[in-house]
Short mmCIF file of C-alpha atoms and ligand atoms in Angstrom, two decimals:
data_model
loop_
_atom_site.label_atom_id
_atom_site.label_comp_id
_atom_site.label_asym_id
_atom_site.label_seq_id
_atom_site.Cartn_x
_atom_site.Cartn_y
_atom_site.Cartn_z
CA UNK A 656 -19.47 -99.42 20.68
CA UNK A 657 -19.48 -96.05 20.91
CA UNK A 658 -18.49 -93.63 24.34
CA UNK A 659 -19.50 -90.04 24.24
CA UNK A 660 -20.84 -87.96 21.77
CA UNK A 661 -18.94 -87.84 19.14
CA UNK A 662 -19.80 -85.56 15.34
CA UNK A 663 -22.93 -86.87 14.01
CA UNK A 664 -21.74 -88.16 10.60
CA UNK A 665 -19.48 -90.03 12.76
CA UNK A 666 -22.09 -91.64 14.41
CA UNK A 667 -24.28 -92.61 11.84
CA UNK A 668 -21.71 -94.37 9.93
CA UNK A 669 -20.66 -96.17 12.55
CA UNK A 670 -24.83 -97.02 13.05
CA UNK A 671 -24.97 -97.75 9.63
CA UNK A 672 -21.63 -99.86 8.92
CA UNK A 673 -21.10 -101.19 12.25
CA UNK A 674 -24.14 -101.67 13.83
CA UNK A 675 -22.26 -99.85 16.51
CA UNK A 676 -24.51 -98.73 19.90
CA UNK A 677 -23.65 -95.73 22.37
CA UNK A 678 -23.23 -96.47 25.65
CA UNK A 679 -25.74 -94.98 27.87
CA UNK A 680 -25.14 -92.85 30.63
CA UNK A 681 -26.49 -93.20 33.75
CA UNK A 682 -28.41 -96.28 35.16
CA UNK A 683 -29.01 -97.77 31.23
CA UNK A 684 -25.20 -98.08 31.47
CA UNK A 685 -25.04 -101.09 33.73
CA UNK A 686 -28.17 -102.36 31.91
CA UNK A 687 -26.48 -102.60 28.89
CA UNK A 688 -22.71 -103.95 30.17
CA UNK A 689 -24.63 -106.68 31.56
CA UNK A 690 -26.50 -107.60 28.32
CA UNK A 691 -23.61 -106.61 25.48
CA UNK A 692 -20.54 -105.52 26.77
CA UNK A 693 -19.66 -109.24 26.19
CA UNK A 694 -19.54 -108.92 22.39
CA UNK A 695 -18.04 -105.22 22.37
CA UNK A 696 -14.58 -105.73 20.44
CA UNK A 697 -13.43 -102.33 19.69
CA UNK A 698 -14.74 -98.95 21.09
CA UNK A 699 -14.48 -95.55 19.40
CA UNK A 700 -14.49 -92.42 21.38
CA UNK A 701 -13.13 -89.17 21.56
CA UNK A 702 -10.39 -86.97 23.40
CA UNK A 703 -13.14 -85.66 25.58
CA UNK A 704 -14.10 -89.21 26.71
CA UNK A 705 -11.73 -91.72 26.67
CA UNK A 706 -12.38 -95.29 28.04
CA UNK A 707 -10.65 -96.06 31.27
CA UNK A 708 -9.31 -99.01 33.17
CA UNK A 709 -12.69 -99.61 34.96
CA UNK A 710 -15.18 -99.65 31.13
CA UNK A 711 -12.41 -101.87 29.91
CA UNK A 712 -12.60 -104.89 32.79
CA UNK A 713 -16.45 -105.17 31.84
CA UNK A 714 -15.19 -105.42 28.06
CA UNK A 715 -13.76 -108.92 28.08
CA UNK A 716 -13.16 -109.14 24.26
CA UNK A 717 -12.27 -105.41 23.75
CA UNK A 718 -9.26 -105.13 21.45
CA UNK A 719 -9.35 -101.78 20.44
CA UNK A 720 -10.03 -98.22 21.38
CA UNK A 721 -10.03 -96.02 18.42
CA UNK A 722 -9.45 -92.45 19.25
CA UNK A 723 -11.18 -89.64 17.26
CA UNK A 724 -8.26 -87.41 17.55
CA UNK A 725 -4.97 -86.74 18.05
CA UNK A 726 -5.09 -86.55 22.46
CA UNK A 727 -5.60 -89.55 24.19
CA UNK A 728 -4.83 -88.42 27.39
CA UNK A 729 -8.75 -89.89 28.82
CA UNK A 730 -7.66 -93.30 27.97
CA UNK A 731 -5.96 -95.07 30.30
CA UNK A 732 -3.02 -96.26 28.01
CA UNK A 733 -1.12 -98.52 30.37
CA UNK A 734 -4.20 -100.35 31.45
CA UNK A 735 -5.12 -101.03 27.60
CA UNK A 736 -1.30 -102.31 26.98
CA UNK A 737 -2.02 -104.31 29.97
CA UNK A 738 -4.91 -106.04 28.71
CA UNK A 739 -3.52 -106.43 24.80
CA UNK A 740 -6.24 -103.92 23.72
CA UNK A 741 -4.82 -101.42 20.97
CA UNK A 742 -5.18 -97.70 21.33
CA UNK A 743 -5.21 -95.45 17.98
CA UNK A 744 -5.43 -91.93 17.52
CA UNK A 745 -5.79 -89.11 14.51
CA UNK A 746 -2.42 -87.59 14.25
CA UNK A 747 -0.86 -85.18 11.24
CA UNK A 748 -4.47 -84.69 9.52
CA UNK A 749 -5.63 -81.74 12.55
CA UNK A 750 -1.45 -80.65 12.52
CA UNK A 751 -2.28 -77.45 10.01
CA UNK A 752 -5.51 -76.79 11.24
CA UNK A 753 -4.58 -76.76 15.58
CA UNK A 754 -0.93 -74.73 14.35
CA UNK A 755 -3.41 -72.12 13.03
CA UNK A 756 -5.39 -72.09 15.63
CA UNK A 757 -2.01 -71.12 17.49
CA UNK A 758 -1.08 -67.93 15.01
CA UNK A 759 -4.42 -67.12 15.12
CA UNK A 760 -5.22 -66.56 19.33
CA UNK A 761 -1.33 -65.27 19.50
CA UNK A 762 -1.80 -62.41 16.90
CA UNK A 763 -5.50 -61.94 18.65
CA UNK A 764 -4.37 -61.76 22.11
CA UNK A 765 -1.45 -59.71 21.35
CA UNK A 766 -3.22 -57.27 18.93
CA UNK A 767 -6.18 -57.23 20.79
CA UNK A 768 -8.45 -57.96 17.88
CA UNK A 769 -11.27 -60.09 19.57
CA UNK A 770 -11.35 -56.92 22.37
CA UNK A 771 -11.45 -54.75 19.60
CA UNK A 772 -14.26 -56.24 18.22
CA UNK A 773 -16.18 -56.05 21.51
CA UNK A 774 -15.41 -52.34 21.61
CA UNK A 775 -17.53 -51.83 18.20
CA UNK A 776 -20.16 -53.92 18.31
CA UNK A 777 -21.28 -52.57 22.02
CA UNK A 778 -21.24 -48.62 19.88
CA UNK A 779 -18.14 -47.25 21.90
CA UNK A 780 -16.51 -46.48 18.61
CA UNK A 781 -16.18 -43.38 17.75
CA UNK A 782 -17.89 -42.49 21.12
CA UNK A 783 -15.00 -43.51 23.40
CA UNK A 784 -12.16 -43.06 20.82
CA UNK A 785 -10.36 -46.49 20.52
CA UNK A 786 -9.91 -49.22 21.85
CA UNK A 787 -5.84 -49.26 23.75
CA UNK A 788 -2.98 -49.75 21.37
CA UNK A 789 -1.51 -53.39 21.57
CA UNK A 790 1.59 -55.06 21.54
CA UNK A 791 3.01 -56.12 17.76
CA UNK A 792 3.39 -60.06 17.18
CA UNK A 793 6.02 -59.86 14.74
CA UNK A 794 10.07 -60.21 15.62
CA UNK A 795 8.93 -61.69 19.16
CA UNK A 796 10.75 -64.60 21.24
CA UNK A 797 8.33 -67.32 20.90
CA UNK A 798 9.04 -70.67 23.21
CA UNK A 799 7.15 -73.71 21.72
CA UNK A 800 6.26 -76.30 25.05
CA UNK A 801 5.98 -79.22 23.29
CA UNK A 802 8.04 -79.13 19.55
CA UNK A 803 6.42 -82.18 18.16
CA UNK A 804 4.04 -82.51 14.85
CA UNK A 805 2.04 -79.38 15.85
CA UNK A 806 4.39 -77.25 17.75
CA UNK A 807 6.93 -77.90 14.62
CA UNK A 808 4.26 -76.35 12.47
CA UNK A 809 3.78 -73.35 14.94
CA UNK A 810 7.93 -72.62 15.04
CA UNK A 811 7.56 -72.94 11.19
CA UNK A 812 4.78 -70.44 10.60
CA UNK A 813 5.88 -67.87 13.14
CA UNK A 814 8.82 -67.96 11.07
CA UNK A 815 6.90 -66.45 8.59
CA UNK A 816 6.50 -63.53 11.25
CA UNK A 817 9.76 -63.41 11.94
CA UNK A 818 9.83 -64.67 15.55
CA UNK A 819 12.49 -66.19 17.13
CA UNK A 820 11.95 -69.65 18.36
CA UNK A 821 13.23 -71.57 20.80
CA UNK A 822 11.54 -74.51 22.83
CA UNK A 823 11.25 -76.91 25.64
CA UNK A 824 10.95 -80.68 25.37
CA UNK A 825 12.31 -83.47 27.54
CA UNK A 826 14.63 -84.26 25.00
CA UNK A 827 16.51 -82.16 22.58
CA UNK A 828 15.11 -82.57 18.91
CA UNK A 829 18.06 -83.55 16.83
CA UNK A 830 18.97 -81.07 13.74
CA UNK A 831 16.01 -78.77 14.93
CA UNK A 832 16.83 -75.25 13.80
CA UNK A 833 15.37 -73.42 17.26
CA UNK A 834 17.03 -73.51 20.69
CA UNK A 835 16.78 -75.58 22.60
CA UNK A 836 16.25 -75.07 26.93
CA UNK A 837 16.47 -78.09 28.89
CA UNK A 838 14.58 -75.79 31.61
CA UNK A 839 11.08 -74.58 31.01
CA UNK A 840 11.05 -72.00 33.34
CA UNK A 841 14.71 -70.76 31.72
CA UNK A 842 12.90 -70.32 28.36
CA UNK A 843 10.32 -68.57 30.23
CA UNK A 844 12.16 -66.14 31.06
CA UNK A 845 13.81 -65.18 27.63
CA UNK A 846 10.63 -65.35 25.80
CA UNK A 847 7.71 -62.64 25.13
CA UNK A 848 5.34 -65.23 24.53
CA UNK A 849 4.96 -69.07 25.59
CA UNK A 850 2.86 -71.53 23.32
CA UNK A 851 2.01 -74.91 24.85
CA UNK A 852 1.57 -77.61 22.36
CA UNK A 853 2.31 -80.47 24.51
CA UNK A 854 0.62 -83.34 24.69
CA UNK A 855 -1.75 -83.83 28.25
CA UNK A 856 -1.65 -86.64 30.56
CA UNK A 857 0.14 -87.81 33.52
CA UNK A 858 3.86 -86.76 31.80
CA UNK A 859 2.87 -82.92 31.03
CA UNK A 860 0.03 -82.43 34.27
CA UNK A 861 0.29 -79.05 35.87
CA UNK A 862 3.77 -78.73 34.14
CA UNK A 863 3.49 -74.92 33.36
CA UNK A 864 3.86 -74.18 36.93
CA UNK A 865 3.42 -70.84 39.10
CA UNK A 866 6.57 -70.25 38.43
CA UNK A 867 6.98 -70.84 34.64
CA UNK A 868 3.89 -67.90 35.07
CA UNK A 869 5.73 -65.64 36.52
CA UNK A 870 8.54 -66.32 34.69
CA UNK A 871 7.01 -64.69 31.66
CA UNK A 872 6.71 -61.47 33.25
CA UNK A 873 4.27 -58.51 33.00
CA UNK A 874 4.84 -58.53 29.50
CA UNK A 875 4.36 -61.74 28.22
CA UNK A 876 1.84 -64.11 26.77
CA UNK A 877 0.78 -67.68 26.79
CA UNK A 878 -1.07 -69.33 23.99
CA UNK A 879 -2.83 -72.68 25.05
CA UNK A 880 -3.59 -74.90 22.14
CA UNK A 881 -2.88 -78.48 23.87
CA UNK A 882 -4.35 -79.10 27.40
CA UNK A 883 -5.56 -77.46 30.27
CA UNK A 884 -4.21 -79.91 32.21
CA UNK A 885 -0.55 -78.59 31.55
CA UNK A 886 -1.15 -75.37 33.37
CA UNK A 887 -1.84 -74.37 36.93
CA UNK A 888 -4.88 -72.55 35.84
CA UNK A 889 -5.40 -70.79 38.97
CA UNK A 890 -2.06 -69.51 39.27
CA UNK A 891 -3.20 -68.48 35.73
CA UNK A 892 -5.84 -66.92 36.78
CA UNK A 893 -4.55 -65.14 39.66
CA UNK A 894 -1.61 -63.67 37.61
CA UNK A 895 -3.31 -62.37 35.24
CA UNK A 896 -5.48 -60.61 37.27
CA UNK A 897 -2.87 -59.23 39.51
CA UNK A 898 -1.05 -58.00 35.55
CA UNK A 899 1.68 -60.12 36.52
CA UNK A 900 0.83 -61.58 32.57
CA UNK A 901 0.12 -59.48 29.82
CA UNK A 902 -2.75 -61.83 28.24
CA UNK A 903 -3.20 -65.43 27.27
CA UNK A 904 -4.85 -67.03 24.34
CA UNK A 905 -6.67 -70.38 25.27
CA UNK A 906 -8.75 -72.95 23.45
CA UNK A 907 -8.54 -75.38 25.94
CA UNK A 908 -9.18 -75.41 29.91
CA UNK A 909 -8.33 -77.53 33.20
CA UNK A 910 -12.10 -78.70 33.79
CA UNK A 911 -13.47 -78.48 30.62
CA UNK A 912 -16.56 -76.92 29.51
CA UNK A 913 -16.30 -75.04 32.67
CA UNK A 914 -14.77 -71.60 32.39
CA UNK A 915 -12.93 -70.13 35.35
CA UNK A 916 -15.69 -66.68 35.68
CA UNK A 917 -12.67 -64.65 36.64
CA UNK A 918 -11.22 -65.01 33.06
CA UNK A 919 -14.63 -64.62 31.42
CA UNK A 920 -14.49 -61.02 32.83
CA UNK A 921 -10.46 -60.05 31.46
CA UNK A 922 -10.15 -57.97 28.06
CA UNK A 923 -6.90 -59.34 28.02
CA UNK A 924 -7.69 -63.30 27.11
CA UNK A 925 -8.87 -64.69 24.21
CA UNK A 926 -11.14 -67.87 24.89
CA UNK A 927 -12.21 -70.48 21.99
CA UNK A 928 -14.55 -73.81 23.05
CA UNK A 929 -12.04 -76.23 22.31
CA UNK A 930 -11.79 -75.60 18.36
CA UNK A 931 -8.60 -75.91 17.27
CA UNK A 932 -9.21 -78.48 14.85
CA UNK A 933 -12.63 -77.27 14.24
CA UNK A 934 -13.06 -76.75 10.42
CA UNK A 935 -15.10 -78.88 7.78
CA UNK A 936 -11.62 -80.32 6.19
CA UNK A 937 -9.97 -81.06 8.95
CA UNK A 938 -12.82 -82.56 10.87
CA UNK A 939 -13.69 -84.89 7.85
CA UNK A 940 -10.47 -86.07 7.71
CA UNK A 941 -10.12 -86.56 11.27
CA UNK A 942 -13.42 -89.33 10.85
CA UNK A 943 -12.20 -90.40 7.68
CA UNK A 944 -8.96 -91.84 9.53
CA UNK A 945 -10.97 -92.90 12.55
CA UNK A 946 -12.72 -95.10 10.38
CA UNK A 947 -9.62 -96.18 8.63
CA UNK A 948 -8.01 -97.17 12.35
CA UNK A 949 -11.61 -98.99 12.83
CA UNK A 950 -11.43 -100.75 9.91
CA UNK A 951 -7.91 -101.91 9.96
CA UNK A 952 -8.53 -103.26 13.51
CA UNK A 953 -11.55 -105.33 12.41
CA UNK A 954 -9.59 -106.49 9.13
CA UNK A 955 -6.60 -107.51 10.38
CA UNK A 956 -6.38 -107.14 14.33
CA UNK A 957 -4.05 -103.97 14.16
CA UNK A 958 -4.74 -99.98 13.79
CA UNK A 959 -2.59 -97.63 11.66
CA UNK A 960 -2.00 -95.27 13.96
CA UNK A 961 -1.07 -96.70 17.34
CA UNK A 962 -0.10 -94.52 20.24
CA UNK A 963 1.86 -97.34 22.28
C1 LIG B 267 -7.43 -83.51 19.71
O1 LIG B 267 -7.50 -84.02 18.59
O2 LIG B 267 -6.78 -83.98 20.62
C2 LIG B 267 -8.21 -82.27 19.94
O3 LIG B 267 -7.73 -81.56 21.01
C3 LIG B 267 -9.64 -82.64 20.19
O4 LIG B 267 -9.73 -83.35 21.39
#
């Protein structure tokens, strides 16, 4: 079975191979868990769905739930362990793709490209000059929230831009070249820009506090490539437009699709629809090990990438 809408290739194949249905929304839903969700044995959903305690108790013989992509923070993990149903996800094959994602909105916020661009195309160039000079991204203090598979490739490409990295995690990562700060609101403090690349869910909710805000300063940035959920968005919001931050870089939001307005109206943020691993590869890969995870579960009762 399939919850959500997921990429349409996905879909199909899982029409065409599985014999796989959506669940409806709506009234159909309770229609159909009476007549099938009897024979439902593994569901496959997304990051933006999830399947949660509730969908699972009218799945008697669900066994798995097979994640397209690498956040699983919608499913309700412990209830699945609970009830001996596997959970998989699509980790390392996005990890390039999301880290670029990172570069890209920190160099954009910083530089002020995607303003820039605004400026021109609405004919105030040459007419008003140019747009404000920007802050340079190179030889900056970068903190990485979150130095796993993603935020490793982040430290490693700003690197490249000679940044200096240091990072926050609950534990310290053993032989990891960056510095390490037990306290996230420490790091704040020392760094001119703060990229979250933790993972969401209960463990990381509403961890980049007011205070871890402020901490940046006037001058400093955050880049958002993991969850909204991490950050108090209207503290966000409310520093920013107070220029208590000096911009922010976001793909991803507290209540997503929705938008706070107020940051729809600031030059100074960068916002992308949730596209970090949004290219042609990486999204083919991403359903090519979905399928994988399905099929392994169906084969032989296990997934190859289990979160728990
Ligand atoms: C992921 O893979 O978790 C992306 O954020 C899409 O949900």
């Amino acid at each position: 079975m399939q919850v959500g809408t997921l990429k349409p290739s996905l879909t199909k194949t899982l029409e065409r191979r599985y014999r796989a249905i959506e669940l409806p929304e709506g009234e159909d839903r309770e229609t159909f868990l009476a007549e099938h969700g009897g024979d439902v044995t593994a569901v496959v959903t997304s990051g933006r769905f999830g399947v949660q305690a509730d969908l699972m108790d009218r799945l008697p013989k669900l066994g798995a739930v097979v994640n397209f992509g690498v956040g699983f923070d919608t499913t309700d993990v412990e209830a699945a362990q609970a009830r001996n149903i596997v959970v998989s996800n699509t980790p390392d094959v996005l990890t390039d793709c999301v880290a670029d994602t990172a570069v890209a909105l920190l160099l954009d916020v910083m530089r002020g490209f995607s303003a820039a661009d605004r400026f021109v195309r609405a004919g105030r160039w040459p007419s008003e000059g140019n747009p404000p000079l920007t802050r340079q991204a190179s030889n900056r203090r970068v903190g990485i929230l979150g130095l796993g598979r993603i935020g490793g490739a982040i430290a490693h490409r700003l690197v490249g831009f000679n940044c200096t990295i240091s990072y926050h995690n609950r534990r310290e990562v053993a032989a990891s070249p960056y510095t390490y700060y037990a306290d996230l609101a420490e790091m704040a403090r020392e760094v001119d820009v703060l990229v979250i690349a933790a993972a969401g869910g209960a463990g990381t909710s509403g961890l980049v506090t007011r205070d871890v805000l402020a901490a940046l300063g006037p001058k400093g940035y955050l880049v958002n490539i993991a969850r909204g959920s991490v950050v108090d968005e209207d503290a966000l919001v409310e520093l920013l437009l107070a220029g208590q931050l000096a911009g922010a870089g976001l793909d991803v939001f507290a209540h997503e699709p929705k938008v706070p307005q107020a940051l729809l109206e600031l030059d100074n943020v960068v916002l992308l629809p949730h596209v970090g691993s949004g290219t042609v590869e990486t999204r083919a890969a991403m359903e090519e090990l979905t399928l994988a995870n399905l099929d392994n579960f169906l084969h032989s009762g296990t997934v190859l990438n289990p979160v728990y």
